[in-house]
GROMACS .gro file of C-alpha atoms in nm:
model
  383
    1UNK     CA    1   0.580  -2.172  -0.651
    2UNK     CA    2   0.702  -2.498  -0.800
    3UNK     CA    3   0.478  -2.795  -0.836
    4UNK     CA    4   0.633  -3.098  -0.668
    5UNK     CA    5   0.700  -3.418  -0.861
    6UNK     CA    6   0.573  -3.710  -0.652
    7UNK     CA    7   0.762  -4.044  -0.641
    8UNK     CA    8   0.569  -4.320  -0.825
    9UNK     CA    9   0.411  -4.532  -0.553
   10UNK     CA   10   0.096  -4.737  -0.538
   11UNK     CA   11  -0.210  -4.598  -0.356
   12UNK     CA   12  -0.216  -4.897  -0.113
   13UNK     CA   13   0.153  -4.861  -0.032
   14UNK     CA   14   0.128  -4.490   0.016
   15UNK     CA   15  -0.170  -4.540   0.255
   16UNK     CA   16   0.021  -4.802   0.455
   17UNK     CA   17   0.324  -4.579   0.491
   18UNK     CA   18   0.122  -4.277   0.601
   19UNK     CA   19  -0.074  -4.470   0.852
   20UNK     CA   20   0.239  -4.611   1.002
   21UNK     CA   21   0.403  -4.274   1.011
   22UNK     CA   22   0.111  -4.097   1.175
   23UNK     CA   23   0.080  -4.383   1.427
   24UNK     CA   24   0.451  -4.332   1.520
   25UNK     CA   25   0.366  -3.968   1.588
   26UNK     CA   26   0.102  -4.073   1.836
   27UNK     CA   27  -0.195  -4.023   1.616
   28UNK     CA   28  -0.505  -4.242   1.681
   29UNK     CA   29  -0.522  -4.427   1.355
   30UNK     CA   30  -0.528  -4.798   1.264
   31UNK     CA   31  -0.252  -4.955   1.076
   32UNK     CA   32  -0.511  -5.149   0.872
   33UNK     CA   33  -0.637  -4.982   0.560
   34UNK     CA   34  -1.009  -4.909   0.523
   35UNK     CA   35  -1.214  -5.110   0.281
   36UNK     CA   36  -1.257  -4.831   0.020
   37UNK     CA   37  -1.027  -4.550  -0.089
   38UNK     CA   38  -1.255  -4.270   0.028
   39UNK     CA   39  -1.266  -4.389   0.384
   40UNK     CA   40  -0.898  -4.465   0.372
   41UNK     CA   41  -0.800  -4.107   0.278
   42UNK     CA   42  -1.060  -3.966   0.508
   43UNK     CA   43  -0.896  -4.142   0.817
   44UNK     CA   44  -0.549  -4.027   0.711
   45UNK     CA   45  -0.655  -3.666   0.672
   46UNK     CA   46  -0.833  -3.669   0.999
   47UNK     CA   47  -0.495  -3.714   1.180
   48UNK     CA   48  -0.263  -3.533   0.936
   49UNK     CA   49  -0.215  -3.238   1.162
   50UNK     CA   50  -0.016  -3.455   1.391
   51UNK     CA   51   0.285  -3.384   1.179
   52UNK     CA   52   0.278  -3.019   1.272
   53UNK     CA   53   0.445  -3.112   1.596
   54UNK     CA   54   0.771  -3.180   1.391
   55UNK     CA   55   1.031  -2.902   1.369
   56UNK     CA   56   1.163  -2.962   1.017
   57UNK     CA   57   0.944  -2.798   0.753
   58UNK     CA   58   1.085  -3.016   0.478
   59UNK     CA   59   0.970  -3.334   0.657
   60UNK     CA   60   0.612  -3.196   0.720
   61UNK     CA   61   0.586  -3.082   0.359
   62UNK     CA   62   0.699  -3.425   0.234
   63UNK     CA   63   0.438  -3.607   0.444
   64UNK     CA   64   0.152  -3.370   0.346
   65UNK     CA   65   0.241  -3.397  -0.019
   66UNK     CA   66   0.210  -3.767   0.021
   67UNK     CA   67  -0.163  -3.710   0.095
   68UNK     CA   68  -0.186  -3.468  -0.205
   69UNK     CA   69  -0.055  -3.740  -0.432
   70UNK     CA   70  -0.342  -3.976  -0.321
   71UNK     CA   71  -0.630  -3.734  -0.406
   72UNK     CA   72  -0.617  -3.746  -0.786
   73UNK     CA   73  -0.678  -4.115  -0.762
   74UNK     CA   74  -1.018  -4.070  -0.591
   75UNK     CA   75  -1.348  -4.063  -0.775
   76UNK     CA   76  -1.475  -3.708  -0.837
   77UNK     CA   77  -1.774  -3.769  -0.619
   78UNK     CA   78  -1.550  -3.852  -0.326
   79UNK     CA   79  -1.317  -3.560  -0.358
   80UNK     CA   80  -1.524  -3.260  -0.236
   81UNK     CA   81  -1.554  -3.354   0.137
   82UNK     CA   82  -1.193  -3.480   0.159
   83UNK     CA   83  -1.035  -3.183  -0.011
   84UNK     CA   84  -1.235  -2.935   0.209
   85UNK     CA   85  -1.131  -3.133   0.523
   86UNK     CA   86  -0.770  -3.130   0.416
   87UNK     CA   87  -0.780  -2.769   0.347
   88UNK     CA   88  -0.934  -2.691   0.682
   89UNK     CA   89  -0.653  -2.882   0.853
   90UNK     CA   90  -0.386  -2.696   0.655
   91UNK     CA   91  -0.550  -2.348   0.710
   92UNK     CA   92  -0.522  -2.402   1.084
   93UNK     CA   93  -0.136  -2.407   1.054
   94UNK     CA   94  -0.130  -2.068   0.887
   95UNK     CA   95  -0.120  -1.880   1.219
   96UNK     CA   96   0.148  -2.109   1.360
   97UNK     CA   97   0.519  -2.153   1.263
   98UNK     CA   98   0.444  -2.388   0.977
   99UNK     CA   99   0.226  -2.146   0.767
  100UNK     CA  100   0.461  -2.141   0.479
  101UNK     CA  101   0.444  -2.518   0.467
  102UNK     CA  102   0.070  -2.521   0.466
  103UNK     CA  103   0.083  -2.258   0.176
  104UNK     CA  104   0.312  -2.475  -0.039
  105UNK     CA  105   0.107  -2.795   0.014
  106UNK     CA  106  -0.211  -2.603  -0.074
  107UNK     CA  107  -0.050  -2.480  -0.391
  108UNK     CA  108   0.055  -2.836  -0.478
  109UNK     CA  109  -0.311  -2.949  -0.418
  110UNK     CA  110  -0.432  -2.661  -0.635
  111UNK     CA  111  -0.203  -2.759  -0.929
  112UNK     CA  112  -0.298  -3.126  -0.902
  113UNK     CA  113  -0.664  -3.062  -0.974
  114UNK     CA  114  -0.802  -3.035  -1.321
  115UNK     CA  115  -0.889  -2.683  -1.452
  116UNK     CA  116  -1.249  -2.787  -1.491
  117UNK     CA  117  -1.269  -2.925  -1.128
  118UNK     CA  118  -1.514  -2.732  -0.906
  119UNK     CA  119  -1.282  -2.812  -0.614
  120UNK     CA  120  -1.019  -2.582  -0.756
  121UNK     CA  121  -1.202  -2.277  -0.637
  122UNK     CA  122  -1.240  -2.414  -0.284
  123UNK     CA  123  -0.871  -2.482  -0.264
  124UNK     CA  124  -0.793  -2.132  -0.399
  125UNK     CA  125  -1.017  -1.983  -0.122
  126UNK     CA  126  -0.796  -2.151   0.142
  127UNK     CA  127  -0.486  -2.050  -0.049
  128UNK     CA  128  -0.586  -1.683  -0.017
  129UNK     CA  129  -0.662  -1.728   0.352
  130UNK     CA  130  -0.329  -1.891   0.437
  131UNK     CA  131  -0.128  -1.669   0.205
  132UNK     CA  132  -0.290  -1.362   0.356
  133UNK     CA  133  -0.221  -1.473   0.716
  134UNK     CA  134   0.140  -1.549   0.641
  135UNK     CA  135   0.175  -1.217   0.463
  136UNK     CA  136   0.253  -1.389   0.133
  137UNK     CA  137  -0.068  -1.287  -0.059
  138UNK     CA  138   0.123  -1.165  -0.364
  139UNK     CA  139   0.223  -1.526  -0.430
  140UNK     CA  140  -0.139  -1.623  -0.508
  141UNK     CA  141  -0.321  -1.298  -0.589
  142UNK     CA  142  -0.236  -1.036  -0.852
  143UNK     CA  143  -0.568  -0.883  -0.955
  144UNK     CA  144  -0.936  -0.979  -1.005
  145UNK     CA  145  -0.900  -1.024  -1.381
  146UNK     CA  146  -0.637  -1.296  -1.318
  147UNK     CA  147  -0.858  -1.473  -1.075
  148UNK     CA  148  -1.161  -1.465  -1.305
  149UNK     CA  149  -0.959  -1.611  -1.590
  150UNK     CA  150  -0.833  -1.879  -1.359
  151UNK     CA  151  -1.186  -2.024  -1.322
  152UNK     CA  152  -1.317  -1.979  -1.678
  153UNK     CA  153  -1.362  -2.358  -1.734
  154UNK     CA  154  -1.563  -2.395  -1.408
  155UNK     CA  155  -1.709  -2.062  -1.308
  156UNK     CA  156  -1.803  -2.030  -0.932
  157UNK     CA  157  -2.154  -1.926  -0.824
  158UNK     CA  158  -2.226  -1.561  -0.734
  159UNK     CA  159  -2.243  -1.670  -0.370
  160UNK     CA  160  -1.902  -1.825  -0.388
  161UNK     CA  161  -1.747  -1.521  -0.553
  162UNK     CA  162  -1.901  -1.298  -0.295
  163UNK     CA  163  -1.744  -1.511  -0.023
  164UNK     CA  164  -1.406  -1.492  -0.199
  165UNK     CA  165  -1.441  -1.106  -0.240
  166UNK     CA  166  -1.499  -1.071   0.134
  167UNK     CA  167  -1.190  -1.283   0.217
  168UNK     CA  168  -0.974  -1.108  -0.033
  169UNK     CA  169  -1.086  -0.763   0.104
  170UNK     CA  170  -0.987  -0.871   0.454
  171UNK     CA  171  -0.647  -1.030   0.351
  172UNK     CA  172  -0.556  -0.735   0.124
  173UNK     CA  173  -0.602  -0.485   0.415
  174UNK     CA  174  -0.398  -0.728   0.636
  175UNK     CA  175  -0.122  -0.724   0.378
  176UNK     CA  176  -0.117  -0.336   0.345
  177UNK     CA  177  -0.285  -0.333  -0.003
  178UNK     CA  178  -0.562  -0.089   0.069
  179UNK     CA  179  -0.616   0.022  -0.295
  180UNK     CA  180  -0.657  -0.333  -0.409
  181UNK     CA  181  -0.883  -0.410  -0.120
  182UNK     CA  182  -1.103  -0.109  -0.218
  183UNK     CA  183  -1.125  -0.238  -0.573
  184UNK     CA  184  -1.226  -0.583  -0.457
  185UNK     CA  185  -1.496  -0.442  -0.229
  186UNK     CA  186  -1.638  -0.251  -0.524
  187UNK     CA  187  -1.634  -0.573  -0.733
  188UNK     CA  188  -1.827  -0.737  -0.446
  189UNK     CA  189  -2.092  -0.469  -0.433
  190UNK     CA  190  -2.116  -0.476  -0.811
  191UNK     CA  191  -2.241  -0.833  -0.796
  192UNK     CA  192  -2.571  -0.716  -0.640
  193UNK     CA  193  -2.857  -0.590  -0.848
  194UNK     CA  194  -3.140  -0.337  -0.769
  195UNK     CA  195  -3.357  -0.630  -0.672
  196UNK     CA  196  -3.120  -0.776  -0.403
  197UNK     CA  197  -2.918  -0.469  -0.312
  198UNK     CA  198  -3.090  -0.445   0.020
  199UNK     CA  199  -2.931  -0.785   0.103
  200UNK     CA  200  -2.586  -0.638   0.069
  201UNK     CA  201  -2.618  -0.364   0.340
  202UNK     CA  202  -2.365  -0.538   0.566
  203UNK     CA  203  -2.112  -0.559   0.280
  204UNK     CA  204  -2.188  -0.198   0.180
  205UNK     CA  205  -2.130  -0.076   0.538
  206UNK     CA  206  -1.814  -0.272   0.560
  207UNK     CA  207  -1.689  -0.106   0.238
  208UNK     CA  208  -1.779   0.240   0.365
  209UNK     CA  209  -1.612   0.186   0.695
  210UNK     CA  210  -1.292   0.050   0.538
  211UNK     CA  211  -1.270   0.345   0.299
  212UNK     CA  212  -1.318   0.593   0.584
  213UNK     CA  213  -1.067   0.419   0.805
  214UNK     CA  214  -0.795   0.373   0.543
  215UNK     CA  215  -0.542   0.659   0.585
  216UNK     CA  216  -0.463   0.655   0.207
  217UNK     CA  217  -0.821   0.662   0.068
  218UNK     CA  218  -0.952   1.014   0.013
  219UNK     CA  219  -1.176   1.006  -0.299
  220UNK     CA  220  -1.500   0.821  -0.219
  221UNK     CA  221  -1.765   0.973  -0.437
  222UNK     CA  222  -1.771   0.656  -0.662
  223UNK     CA  223  -1.918   0.464  -0.363
  224UNK     CA  224  -2.244   0.662  -0.369
  225UNK     CA  225  -2.343   0.529  -0.710
  226UNK     CA  226  -2.327   0.164  -0.604
  227UNK     CA  227  -2.672   0.006  -0.556
  228UNK     CA  228  -2.599  -0.151  -0.212
  229UNK     CA  229  -2.472   0.183  -0.087
  230UNK     CA  230  -2.781   0.363  -0.231
  231UNK     CA  231  -2.991   0.105  -0.029
  232UNK     CA  232  -2.838   0.265   0.291
  233UNK     CA  233  -2.977   0.618   0.214
  234UNK     CA  234  -3.126   0.777   0.520
  235UNK     CA  235  -2.912   0.581   0.758
  236UNK     CA  236  -2.628   0.735   0.967
  237UNK     CA  237  -2.355   0.540   0.783
  238UNK     CA  238  -2.474   0.688   0.445
  239UNK     CA  239  -2.480   1.037   0.603
  240UNK     CA  240  -2.129   0.996   0.733
  241UNK     CA  241  -2.017   0.888   0.391
  242UNK     CA  242  -2.164   1.193   0.222
  243UNK     CA  243  -1.980   1.415   0.474
  244UNK     CA  244  -1.648   1.260   0.375
  245UNK     CA  245  -1.732   1.280   0.002
  246UNK     CA  246  -1.836   1.651  -0.017
  247UNK     CA  247  -1.876   1.840   0.320
  248UNK     CA  248  -1.640   2.030   0.542
  249UNK     CA  249  -1.481   1.956   0.878
  250UNK     CA  250  -1.758   2.145   1.068
  251UNK     CA  251  -2.018   1.905   0.936
  252UNK     CA  252  -1.821   1.595   1.057
  253UNK     CA  253  -1.770   1.744   1.405
  254UNK     CA  254  -2.144   1.814   1.448
  255UNK     CA  255  -2.226   1.469   1.320
  256UNK     CA  256  -1.977   1.304   1.559
  257UNK     CA  257  -2.109   1.504   1.859
  258UNK     CA  258  -2.464   1.369   1.787
  259UNK     CA  259  -2.361   1.015   1.691
  260UNK     CA  260  -2.041   0.942   1.892
  261UNK     CA  261  -2.152   0.596   2.008
  262UNK     CA  262  -2.246   0.493   1.654
  263UNK     CA  263  -1.918   0.616   1.500
  264UNK     CA  264  -1.708   0.458   1.782
  265UNK     CA  265  -1.906   0.145   1.736
  266UNK     CA  266  -1.789   0.125   1.374
  267UNK     CA  267  -1.430   0.100   1.494
  268UNK     CA  268  -1.344   0.448   1.345
  269UNK     CA  269  -1.084   0.641   1.537
  270UNK     CA  270  -1.206   0.999   1.592
  271UNK     CA  271  -0.859   1.160   1.569
  272UNK     CA  272  -0.789   0.979   1.236
  273UNK     CA  273  -1.120   1.097   1.104
  274UNK     CA  274  -1.056   1.450   1.203
  275UNK     CA  275  -0.715   1.435   1.026
  276UNK     CA  276  -0.873   1.300   0.710
  277UNK     CA  277  -1.160   1.554   0.714
  278UNK     CA  278  -0.917   1.842   0.761
  279UNK     CA  279  -0.722   1.723   0.456
  280UNK     CA  280  -1.038   1.685   0.248
  281UNK     CA  281  -1.166   2.026   0.356
  282UNK     CA  282  -0.835   2.182   0.259
  283UNK     CA  283  -0.857   2.014  -0.081
  284UNK     CA  284  -1.204   2.165  -0.132
  285UNK     CA  285  -1.083   2.508  -0.032
  286UNK     CA  286  -0.791   2.488  -0.270
  287UNK     CA  287  -0.997   2.383  -0.573
  288UNK     CA  288  -1.064   2.741  -0.670
  289UNK     CA  289  -0.795   2.929  -0.484
  290UNK     CA  290  -0.421   2.959  -0.551
  291UNK     CA  291  -0.340   3.159  -0.235
  292UNK     CA  292  -0.484   3.082   0.106
  293UNK     CA  293  -0.380   3.270   0.423
  294UNK     CA  294  -0.237   3.044   0.698
  295UNK     CA  295  -0.453   3.225   0.955
  296UNK     CA  296  -0.769   3.144   0.760
  297UNK     CA  297  -0.671   2.776   0.737
  298UNK     CA  298  -0.598   2.753   1.104
  299UNK     CA  299  -0.939   2.888   1.185
  300UNK     CA  300  -1.137   2.690   0.929
  301UNK     CA  301  -0.958   2.363   1.002
  302UNK     CA  302  -0.930   2.419   1.383
  303UNK     CA  303  -0.553   2.388   1.385
  304UNK     CA  304  -0.323   2.579   1.617
  305UNK     CA  305  -0.048   2.807   1.477
  306UNK     CA  306   0.217   2.562   1.588
  307UNK     CA  307   0.056   2.266   1.406
  308UNK     CA  308  -0.043   2.428   1.071
  309UNK     CA  309   0.290   2.374   0.905
  310UNK     CA  310   0.310   2.008   1.003
  311UNK     CA  311  -0.047   1.960   0.865
  312UNK     CA  312   0.036   2.115   0.539
  313UNK     CA  313   0.348   1.899   0.498
  314UNK     CA  314   0.126   1.586   0.551
  315UNK     CA  315  -0.118   1.723   0.290
  316UNK     CA  316   0.163   1.775   0.039
  317UNK     CA  317   0.298   1.424   0.104
  318UNK     CA  318  -0.028   1.271  -0.016
  319UNK     CA  319   0.035   1.413  -0.358
  320UNK     CA  320  -0.327   1.503  -0.380
  321UNK     CA  321  -0.225   1.866  -0.353
  322UNK     CA  322   0.079   2.058  -0.497
  323UNK     CA  323   0.157   2.359  -0.287
  324UNK     CA  324   0.429   2.572  -0.125
  325UNK     CA  325   0.426   2.715   0.225
  326UNK     CA  326   0.553   3.078   0.258
  327UNK     CA  327   0.590   3.154   0.627
  328UNK     CA  328   0.710   3.501   0.550
  329UNK     CA  329   0.397   3.590   0.362
  330UNK     CA  330   0.182   3.377   0.592
  331UNK     CA  331   0.030   3.216   0.278
  332UNK     CA  332   0.002   2.876   0.112
  333UNK     CA  333   0.050   2.885  -0.262
  334UNK     CA  334  -0.151   2.615  -0.436
  335UNK     CA  335  -0.046   2.507  -0.797
  336UNK     CA  336  -0.296   2.217  -0.829
  337UNK     CA  337  -0.529   1.988  -0.634
  338UNK     CA  338  -0.729   1.679  -0.685
  339UNK     CA  339  -1.105   1.733  -0.678
  340UNK     CA  340  -1.290   1.550  -0.405
  341UNK     CA  341  -1.585   1.474  -0.626
  342UNK     CA  342  -1.625   1.448  -1.007
  343UNK     CA  343  -1.974   1.567  -1.099
  344UNK     CA  344  -2.148   1.535  -1.443
  345UNK     CA  345  -2.043   1.892  -1.522
  346UNK     CA  346  -1.678   1.801  -1.442
  347UNK     CA  347  -1.708   1.509  -1.686
  348UNK     CA  348  -1.856   1.738  -1.951
  349UNK     CA  349  -1.574   1.984  -1.888
  350UNK     CA  350  -1.315   1.708  -1.932
  351UNK     CA  351  -1.495   1.580  -2.241
  352UNK     CA  352  -1.480   1.930  -2.398
  353UNK     CA  353  -1.110   1.963  -2.306
  354UNK     CA  354  -1.029   1.626  -2.471
  355UNK     CA  355  -1.236   1.716  -2.783
  356UNK     CA  356  -1.049   2.046  -2.808
  357UNK     CA  357  -0.718   1.860  -2.768
  358UNK     CA  358  -0.821   1.611  -3.033
  359UNK     CA  359  -0.925   1.896  -3.277
  360UNK     CA  360  -0.592   2.071  -3.223
  361UNK     CA  361  -0.399   1.748  -3.288
  362UNK     CA  362  -0.588   1.701  -3.611
  363UNK     CA  363  -0.509   2.063  -3.709
  364UNK     CA  364  -0.141   2.014  -3.646
  365UNK     CA  365  -0.149   1.685  -3.836
  366UNK     CA  366  -0.306   1.857  -4.139
  367UNK     CA  367  -0.049   2.137  -4.122
  368UNK     CA  368   0.237   1.892  -4.117
  369UNK     CA  369   0.090   1.691  -4.405
  370UNK     CA  370   0.067   2.009  -4.611
  371UNK     CA  371   0.427   2.104  -4.532
  372UNK     CA  372   0.549   1.757  -4.618
  373UNK     CA  373   0.356   1.757  -4.949
  374UNK     CA  374   0.505   2.105  -5.033
  375UNK     CA  375   0.855   1.978  -4.963
  376UNK     CA  376   0.809   1.682  -5.183
  377UNK     CA  377   0.681   1.895  -5.471
  378UNK     CA  378   0.983   2.128  -5.437
  379UNK     CA  379   1.227   1.833  -5.442
  380UNK     CA  380   1.061   1.700  -5.764
  381UNK     CA  381   1.075   2.045  -5.935
  382UNK     CA  382   1.449   2.075  -5.847
  383UNK     CA  383   1.512   1.726  -5.979
   0.00000   0.00000   0.00000
C-alpha cells in the first residue's frame, strides 16, 4: 500500500471543511469548532461514518484521510481514545462495500504514527480485522517474525499479543491459511507458563478443535507438549486429541458413540472426522508395511469395496503417503509414509542417521583431499 501525501492545510481550516462536509451529508454536527483540538476531532470522528453512504470510494477515502491528517497534530495524551474511536468506525465498514477504503485509510493512519507510539499496535489490530474480513490479509500479515519486529520500539503487553494472536488465528482461517493459523495458535499457547496454563484452557480447546476440523492438518502430536493443552488432561477434548494423534478409527468411533453431544457441540462434523481418522489410521498401518491387501483395508477402515479406490486416491493426494494401487493384485504398494507421531526414539534414530551421514561426508572429504594432494605431487614430479 502507498502512504498518501496530504495537502498542506491548517488544523482549523481542515476542521471547518470537514464539519461543513459532514453537515451537508446530514450528520448531526455543529459548524462551529470546539474550544480544544481533542474535542474538535472527537466530534468529527463521531459522525465520520456518514460518508459511507457515498458511492465513490475515492471521495470517501479523501474525506477520511482528511481526518487522518489531523491526528498527528494532537497531543499524545489525547490520541488513544480518538484513534480507537476512529478505528472502530472504520472497522464497521469492512463487511460492507467500502471495506477496501477502510483498509487503505487504516494503513494511512498506521503509517502516520511514530514507530514508538503505543497506538501503532491498536491500529494494526484493526488492520488485521479489516484486511481479514475483506480477504486481503496478505497485504498486512506475512508471518509472526515480521509482526514482532514491527513493534520492537514499543512492545505490546502479553495480554495485547494474546488478543492479536486470537484475531490472527480467526482471520487466517477465514482466508484459507490454515497452516499459518496453526502456527499462530501455537505461538499463543506458548505465551502461557506452567503457573498460568490453566487460564488458557479456552485457547487450548480452540486450538485443538481448529486442528481437528482443518482438512489439511494431520500431524498433531506437537500439541500434546504445550502447557495449556497438558492442563486439559483427563477432559474429553484431551482424550479426543490423543485419539487423532496416535489411535485407530475404532477408538474414534467408540468415543463418538459415548460423547456424541460433546463432539457435535464443538462444531466438528462427524463425517469429516471419520475421513481424517481413516486417513490417519491408514498412515499408521503403512508405517511398517509395504504391501497391504485392499480387503484388509476395507475391513479395518470400514470402507465398502466400491469406495476403497476413491479413498486411496484422496490419501495419495495429501502427499503424506506415496503408494500405488494394484486392482489386479488387490494390493496397495506403499513406498513411503509420514509418521503420525515422532517419539524420542524416532528423534534418536534421526540423530544417528544424520551423524552417520556426517561421518560418511567427512570420509569422502578426506579421500578427495588425499587424491587431490597426490595429483599435485605427481604434477610437481613431472615438471
